[in-house]
mmCIF file of C-alpha atoms and ligand atoms in Angstrom:
data_model
loop_
_atom_site.group_PDB
_atom_site.id
_atom_site.type_symbol
_atom_site.label_atom_id
_atom_site.label_comp_id
_atom_site.label_asym_id
_atom_site.label_seq_id
_atom_site.Cartn_x
_atom_site.Cartn_y
_atom_site.Cartn_z
ATOM 1 C CA UNK A 5 87.516 103.432 91.586
ATOM 2 C CA UNK A 6 91.103 104.704 90.781
ATOM 3 C CA UNK A 7 92.963 103.562 87.741
ATOM 4 C CA UNK A 8 95.232 100.578 88.554
ATOM 5 C CA UNK A 9 97.958 102.571 88.129
ATOM 6 C CA UNK A 10 96.742 105.198 90.504
ATOM 7 C CA UNK A 11 96.063 102.610 92.785
ATOM 8 C CA UNK A 12 99.432 101.214 92.684
ATOM 9 C CA UNK A 13 100.816 104.749 93.435
ATOM 10 C CA UNK A 14 98.458 105.010 96.296
ATOM 11 C CA UNK A 15 99.651 101.674 97.688
ATOM 12 C CA UNK A 16 103.233 102.610 97.441
ATOM 13 C CA UNK A 17 102.675 105.825 98.942
ATOM 14 C CA UNK A 18 100.607 103.941 101.813
ATOM 15 C CA UNK A 19 103.434 101.595 102.442
ATOM 16 C CA UNK A 20 106.151 104.339 102.307
ATOM 17 C CA UNK A 21 103.898 106.329 105.220
ATOM 18 C CA UNK A 22 103.196 103.082 107.588
ATOM 19 C CA UNK A 23 106.463 103.448 109.695
ATOM 20 C CA UNK A 24 105.740 106.984 110.201
ATOM 21 C CA UNK A 25 102.248 105.880 111.144
ATOM 22 C CA UNK A 26 103.471 102.881 113.449
ATOM 23 C CA UNK A 27 105.586 105.554 115.269
ATOM 24 C CA UNK A 28 102.611 107.723 115.351
ATOM 25 C CA UNK A 29 100.737 105.282 116.963
ATOM 26 C CA UNK A 30 103.296 103.991 119.407
ATOM 27 C CA UNK A 31 103.714 107.908 120.449
ATOM 28 C CA UNK A 32 100.096 108.191 120.744
ATOM 29 C CA UNK A 33 99.803 110.244 118.025
ATOM 30 C CA UNK A 34 96.255 110.778 116.197
ATOM 31 C CA UNK A 35 98.075 110.819 112.624
ATOM 32 C CA UNK A 36 97.681 106.927 112.732
ATOM 33 C CA UNK A 37 94.019 106.575 112.515
ATOM 34 C CA UNK A 38 93.115 107.723 109.130
ATOM 35 C CA UNK A 39 95.687 105.113 107.883
ATOM 36 C CA UNK A 40 94.584 102.507 109.971
ATOM 37 C CA UNK A 41 90.667 103.082 108.978
ATOM 38 C CA UNK A 42 91.554 103.156 105.473
ATOM 39 C CA UNK A 43 89.714 100.272 104.064
ATOM 40 C CA UNK A 44 89.172 99.196 100.337
ATOM 41 C CA UNK A 45 85.898 100.963 99.015
ATOM 42 C CA UNK A 46 83.536 98.207 98.724
ATOM 43 C CA UNK A 47 81.685 97.200 95.253
ATOM 44 C CA UNK A 48 78.381 98.782 94.437
ATOM 45 C CA UNK A 49 75.642 96.107 93.451
ATOM 46 C CA UNK A 50 72.198 96.816 91.466
ATOM 47 C CA UNK A 51 72.406 93.593 89.396
ATOM 48 C CA UNK A 52 73.869 90.426 90.246
ATOM 49 C CA UNK A 53 76.000 89.078 87.093
ATOM 50 C CA UNK A 54 75.101 85.590 87.346
ATOM 51 C CA UNK A 55 73.800 82.736 84.858
ATOM 52 C CA UNK A 56 71.408 80.866 87.896
ATOM 53 C CA UNK A 57 67.725 81.451 87.236
ATOM 54 C CA UNK A 58 67.401 83.592 90.427
ATOM 55 C CA UNK A 59 66.194 87.155 91.212
ATOM 56 C CA UNK A 60 66.546 88.867 94.583
ATOM 57 C CA UNK A 61 63.781 90.067 96.887
ATOM 58 C CA UNK A 62 64.859 92.952 99.266
ATOM 59 C CA UNK A 63 62.032 94.592 101.683
ATOM 60 C CA UNK A 64 63.356 97.996 103.236
ATOM 61 C CA UNK A 65 62.939 99.982 106.554
ATOM 62 C CA UNK A 66 60.403 97.862 108.214
ATOM 63 C CA UNK A 67 57.652 100.318 109.776
ATOM 64 C CA UNK A 68 54.694 97.953 108.894
ATOM 65 C CA UNK A 69 54.658 94.522 110.550
ATOM 66 C CA UNK A 70 51.889 92.974 108.123
ATOM 67 C CA UNK A 71 51.044 89.100 109.021
ATOM 68 C CA UNK A 72 49.774 88.612 105.444
ATOM 69 C CA UNK A 73 53.228 89.248 104.178
ATOM 70 C CA UNK A 74 55.323 87.532 106.840
ATOM 71 C CA UNK A 75 52.900 84.394 105.942
ATOM 72 C CA UNK A 76 53.743 84.714 102.145
ATOM 73 C CA UNK A 77 57.451 84.981 102.937
ATOM 74 C CA UNK A 78 57.382 82.236 105.080
ATOM 75 C CA UNK A 79 54.839 79.728 102.834
ATOM 76 C CA UNK A 80 56.744 80.784 99.852
ATOM 77 C CA UNK A 81 60.036 80.013 101.768
ATOM 78 C CA UNK A 82 61.132 83.216 100.354
ATOM 79 C CA UNK A 83 65.194 84.180 101.059
ATOM 80 C CA UNK A 84 64.330 87.998 101.522
ATOM 81 C CA UNK A 85 66.871 90.991 102.431
ATOM 82 C CA UNK A 86 65.491 92.708 105.128
ATOM 83 C CA UNK A 87 67.355 96.218 105.066
ATOM 84 C CA UNK A 88 65.872 97.404 108.376
ATOM 85 C CA UNK A 89 66.036 100.171 110.478
ATOM 86 C CA UNK A 90 66.709 99.617 114.237
ATOM 87 C CA UNK A 91 63.642 101.727 115.417
ATOM 88 C CA UNK A 92 61.310 99.561 113.194
ATOM 89 C CA UNK A 93 62.182 96.523 115.289
ATOM 90 C CA UNK A 94 62.392 98.725 118.548
ATOM 91 C CA UNK A 95 58.588 98.442 119.054
ATOM 92 C CA UNK A 96 58.114 94.992 118.112
ATOM 93 C CA UNK A 97 60.714 92.473 117.553
ATOM 94 C CA UNK A 98 58.838 89.041 116.987
ATOM 95 C CA UNK A 99 57.884 90.014 113.785
ATOM 96 C CA UNK A 100 61.536 89.670 112.466
ATOM 97 C CA UNK A 101 62.612 87.403 114.838
ATOM 98 C CA UNK A 102 60.005 84.827 113.470
ATOM 99 C CA UNK A 103 60.877 85.617 109.881
ATOM 100 C CA UNK A 104 64.279 84.869 110.756
ATOM 101 C CA UNK A 105 63.576 81.935 112.686
ATOM 102 C CA UNK A 106 61.185 80.216 110.948
ATOM 103 C CA UNK A 107 61.844 81.453 107.199
ATOM 104 C CA UNK A 108 64.784 82.037 105.433
ATOM 105 C CA UNK A 109 65.146 85.894 105.516
ATOM 106 C CA UNK A 110 68.312 87.890 106.481
ATOM 107 C CA UNK A 111 68.664 91.364 108.350
ATOM 108 C CA UNK A 112 70.956 93.757 106.562
ATOM 109 C CA UNK A 113 72.006 97.439 106.994
ATOM 110 C CA UNK A 114 69.873 100.118 106.272
ATOM 111 C CA UNK A 115 71.476 102.668 108.667
ATOM 112 C CA UNK A 116 70.113 104.003 112.018
ATOM 113 C CA UNK A 117 68.162 107.044 111.158
ATOM 114 C CA UNK A 118 67.960 106.825 106.897
ATOM 115 C CA UNK A 119 69.818 109.975 106.110
ATOM 116 C CA UNK A 120 71.206 110.735 102.836
ATOM 117 C CA UNK A 121 74.716 109.696 103.615
ATOM 118 C CA UNK A 122 75.981 112.012 101.364
ATOM 119 C CA UNK A 123 75.445 114.509 103.493
ATOM 120 C CA UNK A 124 77.260 113.421 106.349
ATOM 121 C CA UNK A 125 81.023 113.471 106.719
ATOM 122 C CA UNK A 126 83.082 109.942 107.487
ATOM 123 C CA UNK A 127 82.016 109.995 111.177
ATOM 124 C CA UNK A 128 78.513 110.617 110.591
ATOM 125 C CA UNK A 129 78.388 108.083 107.910
ATOM 126 C CA UNK A 130 80.165 105.555 110.236
ATOM 127 C CA UNK A 131 77.892 106.416 112.965
ATOM 128 C CA UNK A 132 75.101 105.436 110.883
ATOM 129 C CA UNK A 133 76.371 102.204 109.175
ATOM 130 C CA UNK A 134 78.257 100.851 112.416
ATOM 131 C CA UNK A 135 75.409 101.879 114.750
ATOM 132 C CA UNK A 136 72.781 99.899 112.410
ATOM 133 C CA UNK A 137 75.305 96.914 112.610
ATOM 134 C CA UNK A 138 75.706 96.806 116.187
ATOM 135 C CA UNK A 139 72.131 97.231 117.075
ATOM 136 C CA UNK A 140 71.402 94.203 114.411
ATOM 137 C CA UNK A 141 74.053 92.144 116.061
ATOM 138 C CA UNK A 142 72.714 92.530 119.477
ATOM 139 C CA UNK A 143 69.154 91.955 118.588
ATOM 140 C CA UNK A 144 69.726 89.109 115.959
ATOM 141 C CA UNK A 145 72.638 87.387 117.105
ATOM 142 C CA UNK A 146 73.653 87.980 113.325
ATOM 143 C CA UNK A 147 75.904 90.990 111.755
ATOM 144 C CA UNK A 148 74.575 92.605 108.331
ATOM 145 C CA UNK A 149 76.594 92.080 105.080
ATOM 146 C CA UNK A 150 75.291 94.181 102.960
ATOM 147 C CA UNK A 151 74.522 98.072 103.189
ATOM 148 C CA UNK A 152 71.563 99.706 101.235
ATOM 149 C CA UNK A 153 72.343 103.571 101.695
ATOM 150 C CA UNK A 154 69.110 105.340 102.014
ATOM 151 C CA UNK A 155 67.582 106.667 98.668
ATOM 152 C CA UNK A 156 70.103 104.760 97.033
ATOM 153 C CA UNK A 157 72.446 107.472 97.632
ATOM 154 C CA UNK A 158 76.428 107.263 98.521
ATOM 155 C CA UNK A 159 79.572 108.614 97.596
ATOM 156 C CA UNK A 160 83.129 106.930 98.055
ATOM 157 C CA UNK A 161 83.294 107.238 101.986
ATOM 158 C CA UNK A 162 79.855 105.528 101.887
ATOM 159 C CA UNK A 163 81.864 102.489 100.081
ATOM 160 C CA UNK A 164 84.909 102.867 102.536
ATOM 161 C CA UNK A 165 82.431 103.154 105.659
ATOM 162 C CA UNK A 166 80.300 99.957 104.413
ATOM 163 C CA UNK A 167 84.039 98.168 104.521
ATOM 164 C CA UNK A 168 84.757 99.538 107.972
ATOM 165 C CA UNK A 169 81.295 98.459 109.520
ATOM 166 C CA UNK A 170 81.593 94.954 108.059
ATOM 167 C CA UNK A 171 79.512 94.874 104.913
ATOM 168 C CA UNK A 172 80.907 93.417 101.709
ATOM 169 C CA UNK A 173 78.865 95.667 99.330
ATOM 170 C CA UNK A 174 76.670 98.470 98.666
ATOM 171 C CA UNK A 175 73.357 97.293 97.331
ATOM 172 C CA UNK A 176 70.959 99.448 95.415
ATOM 173 C CA UNK A 177 68.339 97.795 93.136
ATOM 174 C CA UNK A 178 67.341 96.944 89.758
ATOM 175 C CA UNK A 179 63.391 97.532 90.069
ATOM 176 C CA UNK A 180 61.738 99.357 92.938
ATOM 177 C CA UNK A 181 58.155 97.434 92.640
ATOM 178 C CA UNK A 182 56.959 99.426 95.673
ATOM 179 C CA UNK A 183 53.235 100.836 95.548
ATOM 180 C CA UNK A 184 53.514 104.277 96.551
ATOM 181 C CA UNK A 185 50.337 105.887 97.530
ATOM 182 C CA UNK A 186 47.900 105.050 94.892
ATOM 183 C CA UNK A 187 50.930 104.610 92.164
ATOM 184 C CA UNK A 188 51.872 101.037 91.424
ATOM 185 C CA UNK A 189 54.977 101.029 88.987
ATOM 186 C CA UNK A 190 54.225 98.624 86.058
ATOM 187 C CA UNK A 191 55.503 95.075 86.486
ATOM 188 C CA UNK A 192 59.185 94.574 84.890
ATOM 189 C CA UNK A 193 60.189 91.957 82.590
ATOM 190 C CA UNK A 194 62.780 90.118 85.351
ATOM 191 C CA UNK A 195 65.979 88.505 83.834
ATOM 192 C CA UNK A 196 68.195 86.704 86.228
ATOM 193 C CA UNK A 197 70.245 88.464 88.495
ATOM 194 C CA UNK A 198 67.725 91.273 89.030
ATOM 195 C CA UNK A 199 67.302 93.051 92.413
ATOM 196 C CA UNK A 200 63.754 93.937 93.558
ATOM 197 C CA UNK A 201 63.051 96.489 96.056
ATOM 198 C CA UNK A 202 60.364 96.556 98.256
ATOM 199 C CA UNK A 203 59.125 98.520 101.313
ATOM 200 C CA UNK A 204 57.316 97.317 104.552
ATOM 201 C CA UNK A 205 54.250 99.758 103.649
ATOM 202 C CA UNK A 206 50.808 99.269 103.508
ATOM 203 C CA UNK A 207 50.624 97.597 100.519
ATOM 204 C CA UNK A 208 53.587 95.340 101.124
ATOM 205 C CA UNK A 209 51.854 92.104 100.825
ATOM 206 C CA UNK A 210 50.418 92.883 97.490
ATOM 207 C CA UNK A 211 53.448 94.025 95.986
ATOM 208 C CA UNK A 212 55.452 91.130 97.327
ATOM 209 C CA UNK A 213 53.003 89.031 95.874
ATOM 210 C CA UNK A 214 53.323 91.079 92.345
ATOM 211 C CA UNK A 215 56.972 90.440 92.339
ATOM 212 C CA UNK A 216 56.776 86.520 93.020
ATOM 213 C CA UNK A 217 54.407 86.378 90.183
ATOM 214 C CA UNK A 218 56.537 88.309 87.926
ATOM 215 C CA UNK A 219 59.849 86.141 88.822
ATOM 216 C CA UNK A 220 57.379 83.081 88.248
ATOM 217 C CA UNK A 221 56.372 84.128 85.225
ATOM 218 C CA UNK A 222 59.993 84.775 84.060
ATOM 219 C CA UNK A 223 61.086 81.321 85.469
ATOM 220 C CA UNK A 224 63.331 82.482 88.237
ATOM 221 C CA UNK A 225 63.607 81.791 91.780
ATOM 222 C CA UNK A 226 64.011 84.274 94.716
ATOM 223 C CA UNK A 227 67.772 83.235 96.027
ATOM 224 C CA UNK A 228 69.513 84.786 99.071
ATOM 225 C CA UNK A 229 71.304 87.755 97.970
ATOM 226 C CA UNK A 230 74.180 87.784 100.603
ATOM 227 C CA UNK A 231 75.139 84.459 99.179
ATOM 228 C CA UNK A 232 75.618 85.622 95.700
ATOM 229 C CA UNK A 233 77.571 88.916 96.428
ATOM 230 C CA UNK A 234 81.028 87.876 96.469
ATOM 231 C CA UNK A 235 83.519 89.112 99.044
HETATM 232 ZN ZN1 ZN F 53 64.550 103.153 103.329
#
């Protein structure tokens, strides 16, 4: 994020260039495109600053459609943020429709192909983020408002791309509570505003149960992350 003086200077430069850009646009020149597509970078959120006794459950990718995990999400009315890949519902969309329609979960953006976005140029990042946004919108009728970059890897381009593709924030995480293979990470002492990362893997139900128990132990309730991230 540039310093305020620098940002003001950039805005001034932009304002000065605008008439040229408009002329360029009228003349059909490609020069106007970069200026028109220069949105403010979105914030990056790994923890929400809130006094409410809440935590945020986020579940990524979506490959394993575990019925027990779905039952737990529905029974406990967990407002989970599901950062899904379009490929993970292409072969079975009913699993996620049930979670959205009968529960409180929302689908968020995790790109199309799960690349490290920092290896892509602006057009490549945009194809990944806007592509997933469009796929979610077509499938669920609800556009994602949060973008989780795969591996938590992002650069400045990712932050402007997120804005251009309808997201109001990049979301990483406070604690990864995913069991990877045989390794289950130690259960953290959760605090208000923490963001918990899980995955739809083969241990998703146990991991989710552990996360909900940790929240209970800390006197915290899962809340909808989208509502807590300001514009
Ligand atoms: Zn992922």
